[in-house]
Short mmCIF file of C-alpha atoms and ligand atoms in Angstrom, two decimals:
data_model
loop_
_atom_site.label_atom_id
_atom_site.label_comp_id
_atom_site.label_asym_id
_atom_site.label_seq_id
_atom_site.Cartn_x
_atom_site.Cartn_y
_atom_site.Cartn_z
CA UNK W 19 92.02 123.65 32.45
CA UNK W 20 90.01 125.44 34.99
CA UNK W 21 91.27 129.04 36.11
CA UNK W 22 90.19 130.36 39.34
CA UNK W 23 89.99 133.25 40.83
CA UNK W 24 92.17 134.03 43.87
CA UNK W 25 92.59 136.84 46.63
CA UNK W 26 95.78 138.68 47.76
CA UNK W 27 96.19 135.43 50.08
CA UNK W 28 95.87 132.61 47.34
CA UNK W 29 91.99 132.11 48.43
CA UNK W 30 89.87 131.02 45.87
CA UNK W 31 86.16 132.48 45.21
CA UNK W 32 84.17 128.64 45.45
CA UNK W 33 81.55 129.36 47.93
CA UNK W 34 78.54 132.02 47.39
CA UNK W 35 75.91 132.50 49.92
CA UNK W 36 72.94 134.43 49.21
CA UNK W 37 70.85 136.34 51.53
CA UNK W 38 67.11 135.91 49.90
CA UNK W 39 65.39 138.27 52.28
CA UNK W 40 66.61 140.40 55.65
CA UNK W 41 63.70 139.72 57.30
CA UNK W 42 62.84 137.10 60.05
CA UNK W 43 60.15 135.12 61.98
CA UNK W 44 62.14 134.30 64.99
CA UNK W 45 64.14 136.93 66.80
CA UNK W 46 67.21 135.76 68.30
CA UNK W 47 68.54 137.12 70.87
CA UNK W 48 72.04 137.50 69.21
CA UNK W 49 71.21 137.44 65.52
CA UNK W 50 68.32 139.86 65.54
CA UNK W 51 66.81 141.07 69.10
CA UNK W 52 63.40 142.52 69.19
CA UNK W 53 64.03 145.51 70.62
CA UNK W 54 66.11 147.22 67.41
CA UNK W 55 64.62 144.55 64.72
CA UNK W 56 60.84 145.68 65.41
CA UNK W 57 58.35 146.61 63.32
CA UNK W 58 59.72 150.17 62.52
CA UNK W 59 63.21 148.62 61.59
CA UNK W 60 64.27 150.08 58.21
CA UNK W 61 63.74 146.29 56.33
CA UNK W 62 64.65 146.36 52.41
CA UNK W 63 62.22 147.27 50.04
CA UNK W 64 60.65 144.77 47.85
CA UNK W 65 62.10 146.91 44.58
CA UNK W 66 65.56 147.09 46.16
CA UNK W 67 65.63 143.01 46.80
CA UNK W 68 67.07 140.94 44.05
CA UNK W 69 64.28 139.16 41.74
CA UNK W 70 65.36 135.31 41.40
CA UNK W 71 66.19 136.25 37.55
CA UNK W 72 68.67 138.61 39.16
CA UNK W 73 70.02 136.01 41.50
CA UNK W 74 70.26 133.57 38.94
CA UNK W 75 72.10 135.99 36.61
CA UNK W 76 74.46 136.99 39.42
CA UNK W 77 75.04 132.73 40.08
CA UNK W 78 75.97 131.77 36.28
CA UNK W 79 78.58 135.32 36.43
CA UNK W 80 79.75 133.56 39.72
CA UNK W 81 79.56 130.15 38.54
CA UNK W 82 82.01 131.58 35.51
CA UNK W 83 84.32 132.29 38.03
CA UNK W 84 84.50 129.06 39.96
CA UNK W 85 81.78 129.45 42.22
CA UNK W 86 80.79 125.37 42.97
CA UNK W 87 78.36 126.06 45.78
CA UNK W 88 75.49 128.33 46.63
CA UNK W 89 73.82 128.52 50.09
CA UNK W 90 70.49 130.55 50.50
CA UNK W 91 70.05 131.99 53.54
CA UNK W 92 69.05 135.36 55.08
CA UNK W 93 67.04 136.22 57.37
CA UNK W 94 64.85 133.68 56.76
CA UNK W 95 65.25 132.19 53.13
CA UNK W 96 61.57 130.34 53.99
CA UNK W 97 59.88 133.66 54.22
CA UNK W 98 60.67 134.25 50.44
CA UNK W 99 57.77 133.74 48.24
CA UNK W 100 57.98 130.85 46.41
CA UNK W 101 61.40 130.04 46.93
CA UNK W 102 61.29 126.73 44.89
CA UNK W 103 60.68 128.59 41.69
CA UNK W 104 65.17 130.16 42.24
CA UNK W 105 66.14 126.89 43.51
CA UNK W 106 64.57 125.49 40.30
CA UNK W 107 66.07 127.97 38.11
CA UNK W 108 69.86 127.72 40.07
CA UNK W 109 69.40 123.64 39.88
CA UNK W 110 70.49 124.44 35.83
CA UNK W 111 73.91 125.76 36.68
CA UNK W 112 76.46 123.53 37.83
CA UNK W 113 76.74 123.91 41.58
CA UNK W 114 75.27 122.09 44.80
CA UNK W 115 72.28 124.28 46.44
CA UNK W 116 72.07 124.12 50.42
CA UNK W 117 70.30 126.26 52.68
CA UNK W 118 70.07 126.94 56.00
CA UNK W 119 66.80 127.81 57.91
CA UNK W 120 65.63 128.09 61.21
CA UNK W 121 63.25 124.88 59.88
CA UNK W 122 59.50 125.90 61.24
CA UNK W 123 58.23 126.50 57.46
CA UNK W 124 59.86 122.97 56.39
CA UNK W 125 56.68 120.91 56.71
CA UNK W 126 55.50 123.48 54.50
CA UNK W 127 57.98 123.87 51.73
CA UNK W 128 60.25 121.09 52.04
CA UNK W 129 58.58 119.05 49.53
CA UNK W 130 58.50 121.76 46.44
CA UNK W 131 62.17 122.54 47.36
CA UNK W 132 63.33 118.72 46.94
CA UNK W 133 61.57 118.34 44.11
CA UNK W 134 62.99 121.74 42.52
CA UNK W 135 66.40 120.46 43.58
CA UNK W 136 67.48 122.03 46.57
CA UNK W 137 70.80 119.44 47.66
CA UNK W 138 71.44 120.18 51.21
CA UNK W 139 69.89 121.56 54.57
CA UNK W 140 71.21 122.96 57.54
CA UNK W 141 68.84 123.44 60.16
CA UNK W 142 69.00 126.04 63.00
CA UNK W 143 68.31 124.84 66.56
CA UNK W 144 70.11 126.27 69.46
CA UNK W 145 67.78 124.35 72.36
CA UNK W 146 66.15 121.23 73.28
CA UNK W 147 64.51 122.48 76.33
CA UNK W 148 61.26 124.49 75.06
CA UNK W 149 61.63 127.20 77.60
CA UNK W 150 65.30 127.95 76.66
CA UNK W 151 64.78 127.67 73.07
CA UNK W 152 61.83 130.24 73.71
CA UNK W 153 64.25 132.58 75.33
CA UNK W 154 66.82 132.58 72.88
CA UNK W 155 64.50 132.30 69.42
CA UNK W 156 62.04 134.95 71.17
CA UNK W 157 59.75 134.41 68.33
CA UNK W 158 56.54 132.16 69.96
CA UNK W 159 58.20 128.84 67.59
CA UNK W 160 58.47 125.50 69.35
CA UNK W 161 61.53 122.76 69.38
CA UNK W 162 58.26 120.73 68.65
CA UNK W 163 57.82 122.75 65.52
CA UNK W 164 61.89 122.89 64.15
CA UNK W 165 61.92 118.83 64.86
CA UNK W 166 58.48 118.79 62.71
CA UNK W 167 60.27 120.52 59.58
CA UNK W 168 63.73 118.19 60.08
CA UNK W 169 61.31 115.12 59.93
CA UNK W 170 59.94 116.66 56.85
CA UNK W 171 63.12 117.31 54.82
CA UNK W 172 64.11 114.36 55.59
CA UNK W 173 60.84 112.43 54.55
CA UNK W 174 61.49 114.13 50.99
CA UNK W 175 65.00 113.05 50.86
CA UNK W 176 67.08 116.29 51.77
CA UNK W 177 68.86 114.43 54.29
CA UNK W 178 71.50 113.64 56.20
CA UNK W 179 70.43 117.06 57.60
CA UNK W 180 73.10 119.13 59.29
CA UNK W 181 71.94 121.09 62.61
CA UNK W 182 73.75 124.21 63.78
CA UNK W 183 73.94 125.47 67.32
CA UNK W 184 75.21 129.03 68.32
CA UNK W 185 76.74 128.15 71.58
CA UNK W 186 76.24 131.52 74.11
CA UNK W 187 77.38 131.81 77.78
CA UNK W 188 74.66 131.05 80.45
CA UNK W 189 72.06 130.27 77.76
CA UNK W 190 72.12 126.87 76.39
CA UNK W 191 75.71 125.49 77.24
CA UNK W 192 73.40 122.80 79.11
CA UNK W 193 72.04 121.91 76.07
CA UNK W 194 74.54 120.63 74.38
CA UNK W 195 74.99 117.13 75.60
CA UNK W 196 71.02 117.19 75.40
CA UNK W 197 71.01 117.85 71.20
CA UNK W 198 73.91 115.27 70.91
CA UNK W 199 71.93 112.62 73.11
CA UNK W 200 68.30 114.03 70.76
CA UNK W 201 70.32 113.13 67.62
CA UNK W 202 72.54 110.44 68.27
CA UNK W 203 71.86 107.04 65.93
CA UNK W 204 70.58 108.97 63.43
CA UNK W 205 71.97 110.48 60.01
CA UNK W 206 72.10 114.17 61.50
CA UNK W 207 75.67 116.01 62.50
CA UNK W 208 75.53 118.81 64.98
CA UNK W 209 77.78 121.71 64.33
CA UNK W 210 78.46 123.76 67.62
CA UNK W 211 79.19 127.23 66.56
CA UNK W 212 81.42 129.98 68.81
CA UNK W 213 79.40 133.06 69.08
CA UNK W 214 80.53 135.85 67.37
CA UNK W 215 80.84 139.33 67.16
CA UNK W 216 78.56 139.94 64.28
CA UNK W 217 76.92 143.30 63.01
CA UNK W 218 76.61 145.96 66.10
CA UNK W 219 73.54 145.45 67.97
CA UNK W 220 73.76 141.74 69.70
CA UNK W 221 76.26 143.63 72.24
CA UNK W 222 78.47 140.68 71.90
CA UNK W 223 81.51 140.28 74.53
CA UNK W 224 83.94 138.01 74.41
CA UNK W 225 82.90 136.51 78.11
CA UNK W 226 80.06 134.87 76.44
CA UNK W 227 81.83 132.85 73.61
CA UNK W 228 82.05 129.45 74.68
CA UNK W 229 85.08 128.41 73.62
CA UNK W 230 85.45 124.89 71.18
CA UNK W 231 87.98 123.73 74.31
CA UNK W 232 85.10 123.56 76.61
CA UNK W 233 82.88 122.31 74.11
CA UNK W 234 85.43 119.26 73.61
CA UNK W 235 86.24 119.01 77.22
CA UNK W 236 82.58 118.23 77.76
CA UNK W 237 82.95 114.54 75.81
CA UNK W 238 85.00 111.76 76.35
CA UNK W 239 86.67 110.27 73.68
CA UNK W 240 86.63 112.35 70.67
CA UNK W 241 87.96 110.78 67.07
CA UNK W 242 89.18 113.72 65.38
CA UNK W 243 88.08 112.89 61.61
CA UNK W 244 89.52 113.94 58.39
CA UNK W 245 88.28 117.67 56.54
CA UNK W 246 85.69 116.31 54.02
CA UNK W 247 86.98 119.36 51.89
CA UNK W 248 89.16 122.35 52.23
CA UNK W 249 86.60 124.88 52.49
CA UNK W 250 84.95 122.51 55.26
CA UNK W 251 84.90 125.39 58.44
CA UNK W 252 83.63 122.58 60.82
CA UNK W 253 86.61 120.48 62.69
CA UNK W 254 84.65 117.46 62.63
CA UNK W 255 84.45 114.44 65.57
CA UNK W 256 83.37 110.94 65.90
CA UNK W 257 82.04 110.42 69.88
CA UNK W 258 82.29 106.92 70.77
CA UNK W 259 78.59 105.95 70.15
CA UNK W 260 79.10 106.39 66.24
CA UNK W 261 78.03 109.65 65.84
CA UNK W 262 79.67 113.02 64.66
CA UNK W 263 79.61 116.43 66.15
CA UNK W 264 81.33 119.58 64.55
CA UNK W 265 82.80 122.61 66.30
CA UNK W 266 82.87 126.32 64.31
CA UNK W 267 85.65 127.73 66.05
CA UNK W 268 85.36 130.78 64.47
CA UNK W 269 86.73 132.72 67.60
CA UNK W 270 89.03 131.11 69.30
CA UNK W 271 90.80 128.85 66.19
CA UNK W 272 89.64 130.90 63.35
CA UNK W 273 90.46 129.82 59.31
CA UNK W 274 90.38 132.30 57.55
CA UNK W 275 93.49 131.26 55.64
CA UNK W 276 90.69 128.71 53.75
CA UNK W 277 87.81 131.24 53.45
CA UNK W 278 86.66 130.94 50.14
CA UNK W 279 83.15 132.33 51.00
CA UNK W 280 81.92 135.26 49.58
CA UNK W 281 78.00 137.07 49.92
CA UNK W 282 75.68 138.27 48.18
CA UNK W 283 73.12 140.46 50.74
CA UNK W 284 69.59 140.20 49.64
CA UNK W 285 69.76 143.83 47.55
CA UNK W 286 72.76 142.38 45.78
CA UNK W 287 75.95 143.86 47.32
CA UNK W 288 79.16 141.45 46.74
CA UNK W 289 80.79 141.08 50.50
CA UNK W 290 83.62 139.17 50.75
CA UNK W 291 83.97 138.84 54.28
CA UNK W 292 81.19 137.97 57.25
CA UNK W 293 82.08 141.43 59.56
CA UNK W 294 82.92 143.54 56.43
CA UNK W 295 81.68 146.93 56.79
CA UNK W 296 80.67 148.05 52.68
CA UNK W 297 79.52 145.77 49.88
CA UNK W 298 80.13 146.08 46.34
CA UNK W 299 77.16 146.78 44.74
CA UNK W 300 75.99 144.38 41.76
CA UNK W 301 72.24 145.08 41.62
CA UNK W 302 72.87 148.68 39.89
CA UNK W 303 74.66 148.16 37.34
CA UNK W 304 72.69 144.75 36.92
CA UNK W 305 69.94 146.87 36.52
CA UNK W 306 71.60 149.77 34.68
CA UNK W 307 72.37 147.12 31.35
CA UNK W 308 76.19 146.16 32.05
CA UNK W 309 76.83 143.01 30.37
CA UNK W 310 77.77 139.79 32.40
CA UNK W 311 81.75 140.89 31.16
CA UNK W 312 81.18 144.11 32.99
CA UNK W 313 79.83 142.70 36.12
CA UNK W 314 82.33 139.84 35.75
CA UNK W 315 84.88 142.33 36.25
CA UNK W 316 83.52 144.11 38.75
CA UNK W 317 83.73 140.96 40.83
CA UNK W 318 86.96 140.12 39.98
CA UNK W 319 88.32 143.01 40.98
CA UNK W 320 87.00 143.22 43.95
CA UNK W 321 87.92 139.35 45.07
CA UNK W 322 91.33 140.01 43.95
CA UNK W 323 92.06 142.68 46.25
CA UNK W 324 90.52 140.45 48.93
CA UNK W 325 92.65 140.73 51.98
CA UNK W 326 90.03 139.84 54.75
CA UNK W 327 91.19 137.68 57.64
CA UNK W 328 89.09 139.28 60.40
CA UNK W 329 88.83 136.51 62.86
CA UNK W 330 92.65 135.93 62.86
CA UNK W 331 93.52 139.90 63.42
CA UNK W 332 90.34 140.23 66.09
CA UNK W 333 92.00 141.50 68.54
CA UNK W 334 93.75 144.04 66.72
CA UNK W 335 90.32 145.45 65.21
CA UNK W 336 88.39 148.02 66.63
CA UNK W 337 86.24 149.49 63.70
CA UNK W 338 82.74 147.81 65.08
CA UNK W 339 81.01 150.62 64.62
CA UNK W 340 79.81 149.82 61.21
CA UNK W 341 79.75 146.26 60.44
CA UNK W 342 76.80 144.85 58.89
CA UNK W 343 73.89 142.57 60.38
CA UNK W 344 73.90 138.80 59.49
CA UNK W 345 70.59 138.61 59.08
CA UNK W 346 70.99 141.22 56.07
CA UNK W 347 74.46 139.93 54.87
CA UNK W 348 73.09 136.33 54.99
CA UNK W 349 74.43 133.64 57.56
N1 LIG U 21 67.42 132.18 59.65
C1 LIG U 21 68.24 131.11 59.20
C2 LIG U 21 68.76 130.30 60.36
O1 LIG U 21 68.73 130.79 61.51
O2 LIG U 21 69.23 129.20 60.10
C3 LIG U 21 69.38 131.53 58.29
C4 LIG U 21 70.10 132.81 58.63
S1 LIG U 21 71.00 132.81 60.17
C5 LIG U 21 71.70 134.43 60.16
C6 LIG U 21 72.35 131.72 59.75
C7 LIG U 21 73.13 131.17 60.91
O3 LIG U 21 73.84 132.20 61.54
C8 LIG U 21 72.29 130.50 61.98
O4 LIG U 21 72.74 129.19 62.19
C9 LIG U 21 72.55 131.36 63.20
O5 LIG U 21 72.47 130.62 64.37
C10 LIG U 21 73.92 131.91 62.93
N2 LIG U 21 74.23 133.13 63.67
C11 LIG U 21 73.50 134.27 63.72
N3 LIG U 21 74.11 135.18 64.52
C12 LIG U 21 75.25 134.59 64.99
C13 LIG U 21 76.30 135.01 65.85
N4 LIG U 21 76.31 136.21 66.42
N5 LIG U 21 77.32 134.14 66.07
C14 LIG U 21 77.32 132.92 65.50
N6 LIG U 21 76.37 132.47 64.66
C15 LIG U 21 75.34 133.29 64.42
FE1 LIG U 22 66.32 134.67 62.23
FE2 LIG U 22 68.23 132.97 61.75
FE3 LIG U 22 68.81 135.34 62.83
FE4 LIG U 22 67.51 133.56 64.30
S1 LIG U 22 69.58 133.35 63.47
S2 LIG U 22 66.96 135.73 64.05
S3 LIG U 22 66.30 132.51 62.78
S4 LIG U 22 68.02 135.01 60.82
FE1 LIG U 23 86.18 134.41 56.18
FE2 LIG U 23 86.07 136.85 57.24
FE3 LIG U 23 85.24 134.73 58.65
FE4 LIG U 23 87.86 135.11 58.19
S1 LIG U 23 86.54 136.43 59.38
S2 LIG U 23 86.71 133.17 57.97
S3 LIG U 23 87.79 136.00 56.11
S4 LIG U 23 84.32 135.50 56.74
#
């Protein structure tokens, strides 16, 4: 029988996202804003970001201890040189492979990723309205452009395409019957996700966190529907047309008591929770000749001790001076 690997709460280690690079070609307002992410920001060098022979080491040392499912993010995981050569190496191991982008380098690369075996998408898209989305991405990208690279993944079969939506105060609550209406009758679920406190330079207050209670208080007639899986963060909703939304209530009804995520930052520290403040490194002693035993242990040690429930002691917490950024930890 299968053993897994559990924290000091009974959490098992089943998820692993991977950050693939920290660096970006949008700048959103909340994830990464221009005026501390600019040219001069301190970025990772390329000899201190994993090579995909080091990620895919790292993934069959997870896999051996119940890791299922690997999402590459970042940053932008698009902006990683030919990212279809990993997803073809981590399509060997037995896991699903998703990835979530901000979707304007799809048309590009969404055909090599199918075909390497890439599962699942999750696209980024916070606006409708090209003047809002502007604001918020900050980056010169178009809605035109994001809707370009869905069509595209789904053309090569990556589909039914997940969209996620960072819901902020007096920027693009309006939007959100909008994306339902853009979306609705097709194959595509939108995920509405509570802004949240992340790393220490969005200035996040609590003010602007649209709350999941306002987000279902703006529809008539929601189905609540069944949790595809435990480790399924999204409380998921049929509207009365036929089709489904999702709300990530991180903030307001947060789960940690079914977090089995853990990430891997794009210069290979282990962090087992999104607004932890260290990492365990793996990339040294990766690179210093431990054996996959050694770094095995390293990892199990660490999850064991896991005791992170951030979002459910939030208010309690006041150590923000130190977190890390999600666009470095991965998203
Ligand atoms: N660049 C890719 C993208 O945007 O999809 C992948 C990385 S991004 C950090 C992953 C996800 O984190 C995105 O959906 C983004 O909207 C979300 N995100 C970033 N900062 C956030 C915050 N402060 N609160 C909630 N979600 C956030
Ligand atoms: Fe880039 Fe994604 Fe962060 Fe936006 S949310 S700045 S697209 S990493
Ligand atoms: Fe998981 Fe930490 Fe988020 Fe809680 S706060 S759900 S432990 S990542």
């Amino acid at each position: 029988m299968e053993s897994y690997l559990v924290d000091t709460l009974g959490r098992q280690l089943r998820d692993l996202r991977i950050s693939v690079t920290d660096r970006c070609n949008f700048r959103c307002t909340y994830c990464m804003p221009r005026e501390i992410f600019g040219s001069d920001f301190p970025y990772l060098e390329r000899n201190q970001i994993m090579s995909f022979d080091e990620i895919d080491r790292l993934v069959s040392i997870f896999v051996s201890l119940g890791v299922r499912k690997v999402r590459l993010t970042g940053g932008e995981p698009l902006l990683r040189r030919n990212l279809h050569e990993l997803v073809s190496m981590l399509a060997l191991r037995p896991v699903e492979i998703a990835m979530t982008t901000n979707g304007v380098l799809l048309p590009r690369y969404a055909p090599s990723l199918s075909a390497a075996g890439l599962d699942r998408i999750t696209v980024s898209l916070d606006a409708i309205d090209e003047a809002t989305f502007a604001s918020i991405t900050d980056s010169g990208h178009t809605v035109a452009a994001v809707m370009a690279g869905i069509e595209a993944a789904e053309s090569v079969g990556l589909g039914p395409i997940k969209i996620n939506t960072v819901v902020k105060r007096n920027s693009n609550e309006e939007e959100i019957l909008d994306l339902v209406e853009r979306f609705s009758n097709r194959d595509i679920a939108i995920r509405f996700i509570e802004y949240m406190d992340v790393g220490t330079t969005n200035g996040w207050s609590l003010d602007e966190v649209v709350s999941a209670e306002e987000i279902r208080d703006m529809f008539n007639d929601l189905q609540p529907l069944i949790p595809k899986n435990e480790s399924d963060v999204a409380k998921r909703y049929r509207l009365p047309n036929g089709s489904e939304i999702g709300l990530i209530t991180s903030v307001t009804e947060p789960f940690c008591g079914n977090c089995t995520r853990a990430r891997l930052s794009a210069d290979g520290r282990l962090f087992t929770c999104l607004f932890s403040n260290k990492g365990l490194d793996l990339l040294t002693p990766l690179r210093a000749g431990n054996s996959d035993q050694e770094i095995a242990s390293l990892i199990k040690s660490n999850w064991s001790h896991r005791e992170d429930r951030y979002s459910e002691i939030r208010s309690e917490s006041s150590d923000a001076m130190n977190r890390v950024e999600m666009s470095y930890i991965g998203g």
